[in-house]
Tab-separated table of C-alpha atoms (C1' of nucleotides) in Angstrom:
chain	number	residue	atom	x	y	z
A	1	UNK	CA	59.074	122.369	51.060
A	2	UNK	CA	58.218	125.529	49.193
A	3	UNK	CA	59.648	127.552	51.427
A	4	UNK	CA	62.797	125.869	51.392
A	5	UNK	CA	62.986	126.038	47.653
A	6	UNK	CA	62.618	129.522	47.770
A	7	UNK	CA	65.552	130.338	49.802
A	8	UNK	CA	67.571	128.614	47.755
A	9	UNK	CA	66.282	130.340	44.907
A	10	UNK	CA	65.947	133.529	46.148
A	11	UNK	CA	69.208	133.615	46.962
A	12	UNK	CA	70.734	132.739	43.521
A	13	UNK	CA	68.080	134.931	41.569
A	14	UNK	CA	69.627	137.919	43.897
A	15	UNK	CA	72.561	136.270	43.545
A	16	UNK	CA	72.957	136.197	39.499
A	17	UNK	CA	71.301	139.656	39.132
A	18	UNK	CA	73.963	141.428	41.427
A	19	UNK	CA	77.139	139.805	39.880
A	20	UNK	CA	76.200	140.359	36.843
A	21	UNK	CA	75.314	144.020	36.858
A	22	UNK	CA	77.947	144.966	39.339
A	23	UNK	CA	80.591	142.339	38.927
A	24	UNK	CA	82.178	139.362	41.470
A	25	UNK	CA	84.017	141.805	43.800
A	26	UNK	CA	81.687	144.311	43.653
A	27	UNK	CA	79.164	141.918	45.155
A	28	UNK	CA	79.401	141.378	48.766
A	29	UNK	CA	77.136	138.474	50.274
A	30	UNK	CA	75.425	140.521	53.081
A	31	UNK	CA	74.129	142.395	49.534
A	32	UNK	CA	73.520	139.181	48.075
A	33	UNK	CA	71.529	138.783	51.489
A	34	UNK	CA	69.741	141.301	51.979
A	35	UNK	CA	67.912	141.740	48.720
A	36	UNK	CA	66.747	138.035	48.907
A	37	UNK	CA	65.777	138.440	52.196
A	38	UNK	CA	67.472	135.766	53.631
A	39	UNK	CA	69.543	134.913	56.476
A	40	UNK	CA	73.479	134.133	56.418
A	41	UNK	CA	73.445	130.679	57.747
A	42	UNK	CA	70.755	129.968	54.883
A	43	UNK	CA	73.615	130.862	52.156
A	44	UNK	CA	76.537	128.629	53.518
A	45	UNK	CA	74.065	125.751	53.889
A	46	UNK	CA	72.738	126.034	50.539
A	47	UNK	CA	76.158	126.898	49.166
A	48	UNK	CA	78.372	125.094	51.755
A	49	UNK	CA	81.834	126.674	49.045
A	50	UNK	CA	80.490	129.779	49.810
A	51	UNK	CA	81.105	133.009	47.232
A	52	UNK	CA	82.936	130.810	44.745
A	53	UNK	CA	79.806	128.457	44.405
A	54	UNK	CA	77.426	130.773	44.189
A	55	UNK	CA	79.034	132.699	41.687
A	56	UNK	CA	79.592	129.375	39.678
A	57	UNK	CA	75.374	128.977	40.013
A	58	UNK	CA	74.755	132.295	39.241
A	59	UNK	CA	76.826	131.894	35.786
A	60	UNK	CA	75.428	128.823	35.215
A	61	UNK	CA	71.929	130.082	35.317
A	62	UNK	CA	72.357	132.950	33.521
A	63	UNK	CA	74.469	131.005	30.730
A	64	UNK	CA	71.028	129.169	30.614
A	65	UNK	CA	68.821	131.702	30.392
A	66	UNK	CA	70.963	133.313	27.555
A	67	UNK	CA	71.422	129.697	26.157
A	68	UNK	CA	67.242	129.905	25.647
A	69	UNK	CA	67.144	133.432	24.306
A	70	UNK	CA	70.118	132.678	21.184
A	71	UNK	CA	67.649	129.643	20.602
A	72	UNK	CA	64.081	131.313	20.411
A	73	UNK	CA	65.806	134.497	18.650
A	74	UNK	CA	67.477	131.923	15.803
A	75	UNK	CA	63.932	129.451	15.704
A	76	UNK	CA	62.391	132.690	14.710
A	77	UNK	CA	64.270	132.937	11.229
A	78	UNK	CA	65.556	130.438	8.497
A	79	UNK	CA	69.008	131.921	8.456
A	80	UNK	CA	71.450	132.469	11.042
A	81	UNK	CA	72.220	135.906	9.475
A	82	UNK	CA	68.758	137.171	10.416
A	83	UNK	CA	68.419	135.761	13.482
A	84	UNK	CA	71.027	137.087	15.466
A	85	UNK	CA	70.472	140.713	13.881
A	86	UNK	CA	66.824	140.092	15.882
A	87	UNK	CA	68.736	138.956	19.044
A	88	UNK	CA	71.367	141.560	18.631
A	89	UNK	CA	68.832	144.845	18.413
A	90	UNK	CA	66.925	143.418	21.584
A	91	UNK	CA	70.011	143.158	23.504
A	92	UNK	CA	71.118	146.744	22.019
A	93	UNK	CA	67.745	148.034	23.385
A	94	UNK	CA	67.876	147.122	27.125
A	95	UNK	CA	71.217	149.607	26.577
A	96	UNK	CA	69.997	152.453	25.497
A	97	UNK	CA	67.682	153.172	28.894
A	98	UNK	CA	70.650	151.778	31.092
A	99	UNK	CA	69.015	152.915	34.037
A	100	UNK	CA	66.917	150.027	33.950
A	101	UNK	CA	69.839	147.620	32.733
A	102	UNK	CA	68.937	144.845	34.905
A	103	UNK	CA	71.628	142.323	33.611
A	104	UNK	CA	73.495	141.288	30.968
A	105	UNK	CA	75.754	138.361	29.807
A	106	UNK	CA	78.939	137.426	31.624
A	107	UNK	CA	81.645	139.075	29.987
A	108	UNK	CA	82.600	141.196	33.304
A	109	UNK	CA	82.584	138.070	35.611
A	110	UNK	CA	84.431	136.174	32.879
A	111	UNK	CA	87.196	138.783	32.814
A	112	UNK	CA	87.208	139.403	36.650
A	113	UNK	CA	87.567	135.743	37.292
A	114	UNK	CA	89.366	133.687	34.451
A	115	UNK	CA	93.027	134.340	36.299
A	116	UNK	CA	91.949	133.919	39.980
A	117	UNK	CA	89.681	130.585	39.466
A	118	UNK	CA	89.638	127.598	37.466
A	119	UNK	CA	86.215	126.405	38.281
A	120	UNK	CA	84.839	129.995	37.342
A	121	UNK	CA	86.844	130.573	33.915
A	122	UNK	CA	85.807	126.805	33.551
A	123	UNK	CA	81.986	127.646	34.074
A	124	UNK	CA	82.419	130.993	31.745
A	125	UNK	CA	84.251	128.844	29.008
A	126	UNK	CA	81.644	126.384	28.466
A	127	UNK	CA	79.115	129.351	28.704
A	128	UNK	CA	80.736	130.457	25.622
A	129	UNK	CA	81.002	127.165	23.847
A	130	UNK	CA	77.105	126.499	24.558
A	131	UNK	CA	76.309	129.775	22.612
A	132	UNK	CA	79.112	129.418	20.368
A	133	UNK	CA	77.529	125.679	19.158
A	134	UNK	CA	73.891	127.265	18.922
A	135	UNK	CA	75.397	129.542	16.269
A	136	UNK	CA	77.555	126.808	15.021
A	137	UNK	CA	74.860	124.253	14.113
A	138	UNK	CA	72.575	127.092	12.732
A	139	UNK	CA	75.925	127.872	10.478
A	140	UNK	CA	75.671	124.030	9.122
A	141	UNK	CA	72.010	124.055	8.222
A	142	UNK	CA	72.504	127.168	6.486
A	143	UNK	CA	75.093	124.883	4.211
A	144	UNK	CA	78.288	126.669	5.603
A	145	UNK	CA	81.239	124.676	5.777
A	146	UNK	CA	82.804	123.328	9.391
A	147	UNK	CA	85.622	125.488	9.280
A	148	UNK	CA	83.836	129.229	8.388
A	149	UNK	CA	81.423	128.000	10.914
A	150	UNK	CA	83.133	127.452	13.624
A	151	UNK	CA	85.209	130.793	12.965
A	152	UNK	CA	82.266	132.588	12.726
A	153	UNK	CA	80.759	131.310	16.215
A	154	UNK	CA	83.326	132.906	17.588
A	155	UNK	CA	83.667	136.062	16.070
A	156	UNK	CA	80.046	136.536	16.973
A	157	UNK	CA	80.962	135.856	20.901
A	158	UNK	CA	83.377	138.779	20.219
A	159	UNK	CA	81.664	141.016	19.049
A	160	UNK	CA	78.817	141.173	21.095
A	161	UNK	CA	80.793	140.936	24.250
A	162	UNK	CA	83.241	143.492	22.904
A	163	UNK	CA	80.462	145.708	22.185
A	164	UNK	CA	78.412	145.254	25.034
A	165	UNK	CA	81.371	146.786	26.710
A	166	UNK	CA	81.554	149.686	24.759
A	167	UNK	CA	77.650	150.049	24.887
A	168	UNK	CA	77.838	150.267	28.574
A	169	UNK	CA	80.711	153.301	28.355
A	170	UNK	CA	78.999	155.030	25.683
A	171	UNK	CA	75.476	154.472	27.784
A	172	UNK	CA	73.549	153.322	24.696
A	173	UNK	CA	73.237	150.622	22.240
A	174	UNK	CA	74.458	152.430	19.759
A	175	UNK	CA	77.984	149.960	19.572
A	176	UNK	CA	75.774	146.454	19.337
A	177	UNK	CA	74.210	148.195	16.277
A	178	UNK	CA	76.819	148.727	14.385
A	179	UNK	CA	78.019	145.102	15.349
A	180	UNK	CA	74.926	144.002	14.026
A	181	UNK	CA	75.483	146.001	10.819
A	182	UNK	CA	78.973	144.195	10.685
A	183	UNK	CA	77.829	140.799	10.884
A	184	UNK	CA	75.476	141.508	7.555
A	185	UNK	CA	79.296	141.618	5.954
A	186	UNK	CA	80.575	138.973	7.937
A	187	UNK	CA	77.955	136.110	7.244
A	188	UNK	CA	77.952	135.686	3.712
A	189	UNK	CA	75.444	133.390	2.354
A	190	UNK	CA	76.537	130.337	1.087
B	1	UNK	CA	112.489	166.221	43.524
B	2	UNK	CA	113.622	163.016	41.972
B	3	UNK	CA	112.289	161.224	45.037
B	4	UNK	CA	109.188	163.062	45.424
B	5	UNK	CA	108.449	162.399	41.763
B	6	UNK	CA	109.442	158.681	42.064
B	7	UNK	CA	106.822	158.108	44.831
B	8	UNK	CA	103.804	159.400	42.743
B	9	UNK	CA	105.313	157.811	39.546
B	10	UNK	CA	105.650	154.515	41.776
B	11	UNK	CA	102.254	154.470	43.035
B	12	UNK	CA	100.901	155.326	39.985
B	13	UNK	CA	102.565	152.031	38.228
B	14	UNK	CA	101.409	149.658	40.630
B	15	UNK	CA	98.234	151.118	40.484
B	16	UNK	CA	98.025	150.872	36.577
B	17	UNK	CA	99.591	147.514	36.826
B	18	UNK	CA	97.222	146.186	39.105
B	19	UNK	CA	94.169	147.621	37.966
B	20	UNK	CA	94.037	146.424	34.872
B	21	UNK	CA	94.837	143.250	35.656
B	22	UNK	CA	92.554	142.419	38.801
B	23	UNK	CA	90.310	144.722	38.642
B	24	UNK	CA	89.014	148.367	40.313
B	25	UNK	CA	87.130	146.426	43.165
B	26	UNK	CA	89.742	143.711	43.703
B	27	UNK	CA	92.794	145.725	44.326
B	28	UNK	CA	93.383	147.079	47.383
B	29	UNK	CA	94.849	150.452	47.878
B	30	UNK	CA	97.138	148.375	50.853
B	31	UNK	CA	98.187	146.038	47.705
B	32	UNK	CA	99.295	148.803	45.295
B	33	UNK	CA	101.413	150.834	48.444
B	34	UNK	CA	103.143	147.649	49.045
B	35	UNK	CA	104.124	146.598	45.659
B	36	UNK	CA	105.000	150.155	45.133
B	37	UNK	CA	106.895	150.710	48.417
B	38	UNK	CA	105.349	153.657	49.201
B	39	UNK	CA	103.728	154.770	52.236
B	40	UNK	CA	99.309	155.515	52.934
B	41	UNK	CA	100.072	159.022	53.489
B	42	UNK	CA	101.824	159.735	50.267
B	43	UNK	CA	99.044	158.241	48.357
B	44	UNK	CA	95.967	160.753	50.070
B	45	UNK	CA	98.902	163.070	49.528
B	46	UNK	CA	99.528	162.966	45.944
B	47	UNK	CA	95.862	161.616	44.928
B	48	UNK	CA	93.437	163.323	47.285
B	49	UNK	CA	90.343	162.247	45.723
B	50	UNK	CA	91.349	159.004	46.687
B	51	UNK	CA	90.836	155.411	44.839
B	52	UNK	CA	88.966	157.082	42.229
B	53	UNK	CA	91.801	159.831	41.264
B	54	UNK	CA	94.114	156.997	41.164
B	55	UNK	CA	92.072	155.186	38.622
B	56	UNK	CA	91.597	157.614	36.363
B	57	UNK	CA	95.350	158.690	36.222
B	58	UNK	CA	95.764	154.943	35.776
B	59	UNK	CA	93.726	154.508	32.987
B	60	UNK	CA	94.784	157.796	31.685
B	61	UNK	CA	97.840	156.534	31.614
B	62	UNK	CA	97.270	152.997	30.389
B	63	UNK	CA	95.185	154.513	27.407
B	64	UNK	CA	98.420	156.570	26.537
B	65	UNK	CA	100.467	153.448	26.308
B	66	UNK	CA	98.254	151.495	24.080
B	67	UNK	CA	97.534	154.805	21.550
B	68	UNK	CA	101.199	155.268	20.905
B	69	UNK	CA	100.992	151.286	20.390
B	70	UNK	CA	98.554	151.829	18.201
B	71	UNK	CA	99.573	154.787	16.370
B	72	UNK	CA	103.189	152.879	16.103
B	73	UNK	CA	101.660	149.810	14.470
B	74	UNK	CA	99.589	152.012	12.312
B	75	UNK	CA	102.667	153.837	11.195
B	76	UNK	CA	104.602	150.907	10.114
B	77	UNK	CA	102.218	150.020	7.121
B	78	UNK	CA	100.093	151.910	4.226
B	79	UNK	CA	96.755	151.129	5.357
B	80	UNK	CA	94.706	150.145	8.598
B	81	UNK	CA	94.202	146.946	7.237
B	82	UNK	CA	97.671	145.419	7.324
B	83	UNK	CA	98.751	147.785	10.250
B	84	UNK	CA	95.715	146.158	12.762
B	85	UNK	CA	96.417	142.622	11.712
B	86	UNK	CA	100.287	143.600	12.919
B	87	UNK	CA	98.570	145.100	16.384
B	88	UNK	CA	96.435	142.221	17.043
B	89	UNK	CA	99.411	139.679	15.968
B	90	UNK	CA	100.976	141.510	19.041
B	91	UNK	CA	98.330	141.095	21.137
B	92	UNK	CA	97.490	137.954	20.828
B	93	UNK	CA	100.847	136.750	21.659
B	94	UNK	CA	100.453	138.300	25.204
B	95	UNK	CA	97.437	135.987	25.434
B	96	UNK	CA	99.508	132.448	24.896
B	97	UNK	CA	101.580	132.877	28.199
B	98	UNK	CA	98.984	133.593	30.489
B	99	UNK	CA	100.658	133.733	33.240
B	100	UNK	CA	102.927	136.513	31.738
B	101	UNK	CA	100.094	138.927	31.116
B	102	UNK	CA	101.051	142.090	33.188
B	103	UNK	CA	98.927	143.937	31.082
B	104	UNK	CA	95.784	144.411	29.054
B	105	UNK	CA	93.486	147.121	27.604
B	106	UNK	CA	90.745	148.382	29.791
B	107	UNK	CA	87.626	146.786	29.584
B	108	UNK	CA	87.490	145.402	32.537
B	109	UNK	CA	87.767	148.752	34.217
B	110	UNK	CA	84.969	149.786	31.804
B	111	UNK	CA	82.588	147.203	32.944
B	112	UNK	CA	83.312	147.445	36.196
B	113	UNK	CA	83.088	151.622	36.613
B	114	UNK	CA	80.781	152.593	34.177
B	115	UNK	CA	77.761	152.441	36.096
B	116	UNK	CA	79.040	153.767	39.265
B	117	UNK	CA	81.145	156.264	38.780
B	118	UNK	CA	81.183	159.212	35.934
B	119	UNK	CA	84.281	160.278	36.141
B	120	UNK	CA	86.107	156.831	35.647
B	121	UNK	CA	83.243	156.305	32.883
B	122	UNK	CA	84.279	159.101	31.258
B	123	UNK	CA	87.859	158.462	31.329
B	124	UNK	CA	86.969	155.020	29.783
B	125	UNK	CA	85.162	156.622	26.640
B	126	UNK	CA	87.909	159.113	25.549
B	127	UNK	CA	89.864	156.618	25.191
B	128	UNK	CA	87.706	154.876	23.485
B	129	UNK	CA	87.553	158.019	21.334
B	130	UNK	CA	90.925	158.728	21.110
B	131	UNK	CA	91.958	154.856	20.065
B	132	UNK	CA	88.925	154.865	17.492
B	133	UNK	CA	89.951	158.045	16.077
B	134	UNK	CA	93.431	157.354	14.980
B	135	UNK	CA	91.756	154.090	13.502
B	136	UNK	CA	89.689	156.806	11.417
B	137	UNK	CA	92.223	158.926	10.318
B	138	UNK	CA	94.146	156.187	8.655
B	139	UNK	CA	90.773	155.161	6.867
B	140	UNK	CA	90.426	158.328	5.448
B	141	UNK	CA	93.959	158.267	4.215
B	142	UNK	CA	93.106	155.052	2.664
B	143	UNK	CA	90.408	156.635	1.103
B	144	UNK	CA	87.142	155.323	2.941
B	145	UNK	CA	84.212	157.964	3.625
B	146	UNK	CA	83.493	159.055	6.643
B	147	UNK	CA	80.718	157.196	7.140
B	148	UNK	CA	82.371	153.551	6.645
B	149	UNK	CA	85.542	155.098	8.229
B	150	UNK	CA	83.275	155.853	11.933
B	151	UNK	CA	81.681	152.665	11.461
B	152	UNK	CA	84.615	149.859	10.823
B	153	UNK	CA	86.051	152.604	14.389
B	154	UNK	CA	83.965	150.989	17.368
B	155	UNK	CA	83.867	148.119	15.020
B	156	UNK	CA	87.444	147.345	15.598
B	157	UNK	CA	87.447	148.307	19.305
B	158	UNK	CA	84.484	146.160	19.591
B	159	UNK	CA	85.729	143.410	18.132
B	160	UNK	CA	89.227	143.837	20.160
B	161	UNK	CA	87.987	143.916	23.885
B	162	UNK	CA	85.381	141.402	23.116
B	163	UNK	CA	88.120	139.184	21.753
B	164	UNK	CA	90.398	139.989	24.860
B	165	UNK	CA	87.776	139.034	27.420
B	166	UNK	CA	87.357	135.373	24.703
B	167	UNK	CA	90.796	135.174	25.097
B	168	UNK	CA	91.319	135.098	28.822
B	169	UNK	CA	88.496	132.913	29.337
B	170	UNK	CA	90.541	130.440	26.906
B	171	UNK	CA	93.845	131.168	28.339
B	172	UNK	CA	95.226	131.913	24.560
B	173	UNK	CA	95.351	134.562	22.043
B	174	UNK	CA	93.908	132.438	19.171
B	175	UNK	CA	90.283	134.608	19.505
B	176	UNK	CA	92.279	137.451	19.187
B	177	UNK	CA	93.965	135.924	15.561
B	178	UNK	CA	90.161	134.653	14.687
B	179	UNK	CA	89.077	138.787	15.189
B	180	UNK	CA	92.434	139.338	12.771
B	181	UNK	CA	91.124	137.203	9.891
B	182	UNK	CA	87.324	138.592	9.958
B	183	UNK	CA	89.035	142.373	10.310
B	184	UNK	CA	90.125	141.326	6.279
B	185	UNK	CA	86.945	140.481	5.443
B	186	UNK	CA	85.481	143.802	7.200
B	187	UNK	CA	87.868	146.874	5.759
B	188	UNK	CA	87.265	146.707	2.388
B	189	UNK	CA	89.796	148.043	0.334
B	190	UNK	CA	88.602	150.974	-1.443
C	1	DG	C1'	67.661	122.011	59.718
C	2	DT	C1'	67.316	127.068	60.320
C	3	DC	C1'	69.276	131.055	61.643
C	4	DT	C1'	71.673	134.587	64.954
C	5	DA	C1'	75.702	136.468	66.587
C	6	DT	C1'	80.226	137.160	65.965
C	7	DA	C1'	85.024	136.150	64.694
C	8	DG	C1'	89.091	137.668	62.208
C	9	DA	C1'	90.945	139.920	58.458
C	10	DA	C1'	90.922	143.504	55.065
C	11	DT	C1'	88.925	147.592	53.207
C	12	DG	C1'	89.079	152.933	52.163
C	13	DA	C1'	90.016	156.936	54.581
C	14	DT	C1'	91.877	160.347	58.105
C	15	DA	C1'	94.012	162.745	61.969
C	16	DG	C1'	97.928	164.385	63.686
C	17	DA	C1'	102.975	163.576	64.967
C	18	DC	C1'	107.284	164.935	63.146
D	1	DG	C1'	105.560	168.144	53.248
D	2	DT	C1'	106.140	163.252	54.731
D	3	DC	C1'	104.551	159.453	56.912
D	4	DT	C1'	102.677	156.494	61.045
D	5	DA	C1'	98.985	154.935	63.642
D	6	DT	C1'	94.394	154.219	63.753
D	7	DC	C1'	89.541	155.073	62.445
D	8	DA	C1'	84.923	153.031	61.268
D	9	DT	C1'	83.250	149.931	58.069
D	10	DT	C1'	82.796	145.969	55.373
D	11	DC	C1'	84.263	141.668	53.947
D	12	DT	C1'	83.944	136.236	54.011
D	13	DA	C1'	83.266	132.672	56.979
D	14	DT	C1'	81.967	129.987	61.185
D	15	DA	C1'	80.411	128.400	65.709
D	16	DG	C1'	76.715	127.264	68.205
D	17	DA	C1'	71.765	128.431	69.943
D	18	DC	C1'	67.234	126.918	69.030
DNA sequence: GTCTATAGAATGATAGAC
DNA sequence: GTCTATCATTCTATAGAC
């Protein structure tokens, strides 16, 4: 039984690391394959829609993974202000030695996918709506008002997606950190 | 001549065209000869180096376009603040009718290239550079320092591409106009 | 149920005819 | 110089052996 498992989740831990880093057409499945050490037939048994579903899994499970991150980063501080300044600087960190970038969050698949397929923009929009509420509800506590809150949830997706992008070009987190500064501005304490 | 130059300036089109909206893995060199008309031999012809020449001369090209966008916009008002709300107004609107779009900026090019290729990486930052310097320029006309003026720079493309990639994951511009309101909050009049 | 072998189409690139 | 025909490779997907 464990073995079985382990196929499976061999191949979407291969899978989600690939996409991410190198993007949904960059990513052929014998790749996909060969680094998780499994067979073909294994994949279209396990994913019977083939690329599309995997690719849907792979978002998904990074989208969860990110999900927990936002969450411990924001537990860590009263204010929502100082808690994604911590998240920010790690994320701006795995940038500056991009050598050993091993993934990041979906913004490439997002804009590869959203005008070619529904169920991927689909799994990328709710992605961003998980994070966005994390952020959102943090806003509330801090006694922000529903309106600033929810237009600050979003700006925040922005910005770090925009400059995780522009970290990548310029090869070091150098972008995310003056995103970070930014936000100081942008979340004004209520 | 005409025709000769036709073919390359053709190609070239199709290529930018397609590029930036698919992708650099998902378009085939097959798809941008057909939609241009042109034959495989002319493109090894005019673009030895292959896929990769042709995406930098897209690009290239593409980040021409957008800085005399940009520098048009700019033009039209007294200070970066109102002239970037009239760019991203622009924007945005490209963003409602999705299934218009023939056209956007080039991050996904960015995220896709950037850690395979220098050359296409490189391309990506100048114009990066280029964009984020006329955004300077008018900031010190306005009377910023140079040290606010660099900063609200790869602020604003920041906050642009990450708002592109929000948008097209929600199939309308209205990130783009949330991005426009917190760009008040963020250039300060001086 | 697990996997091998292969189909069928598309890819980027090239050689050589005209 | 311009273009056709074809190369080897890779892609996603499937049929069928065990």
């Amino acid at each position: 039984m464990d073995a079985k498992l382990d196929s499976k989740t061999n191949i979407l831990a291969a899978a989600a690391r690939l996409f991410h880093l190198q993007g949904y057409h960059a990513t052929g499945l014998n790749q996909i394959l060969k680094e998780s050490g499994a067979p073909k037939g294994s994949l279209y048994y396990y994913f019977p829609n083939g690329k599309e579903q995997l690719a849907t899994e792979a978002i998904e499970q990074m989208s969860e993974r990110i999900y927990v991150e936002i969450k411990n980063s924001l537990n860590n501080f009263p204010t929502l202000k100082e808690g994604i300044q911590f998240y920010i600087e790690k994320l701006a960190q795995k940038f500056d030695k991009i050598d050993e970038l091993e993934s990041m969050p979906i913004g490439l698949l997002a804009s590869e996918t959203s005008l070619i397929s529904e169920p991927l923009r689909n799994t990328c929009l709710r992605s961003y709506q998980k994070w966005e509420d994390l952020y959102y509800q943090k806003l509330i506590e801090n006694h922000f008002d529903s309106k600033d809150a929810s237009h600050i949830s979003v700006m925040i997706t922005c910005l770090i997606e925009g400059a995780i992008t522009r970290s990548l070009v310029s090869h070091n987190g150098n972008p995310l950190r003056e995103v970070r500064i930014s936000l100081n501005k942008l979340i004004e304490e209520k």
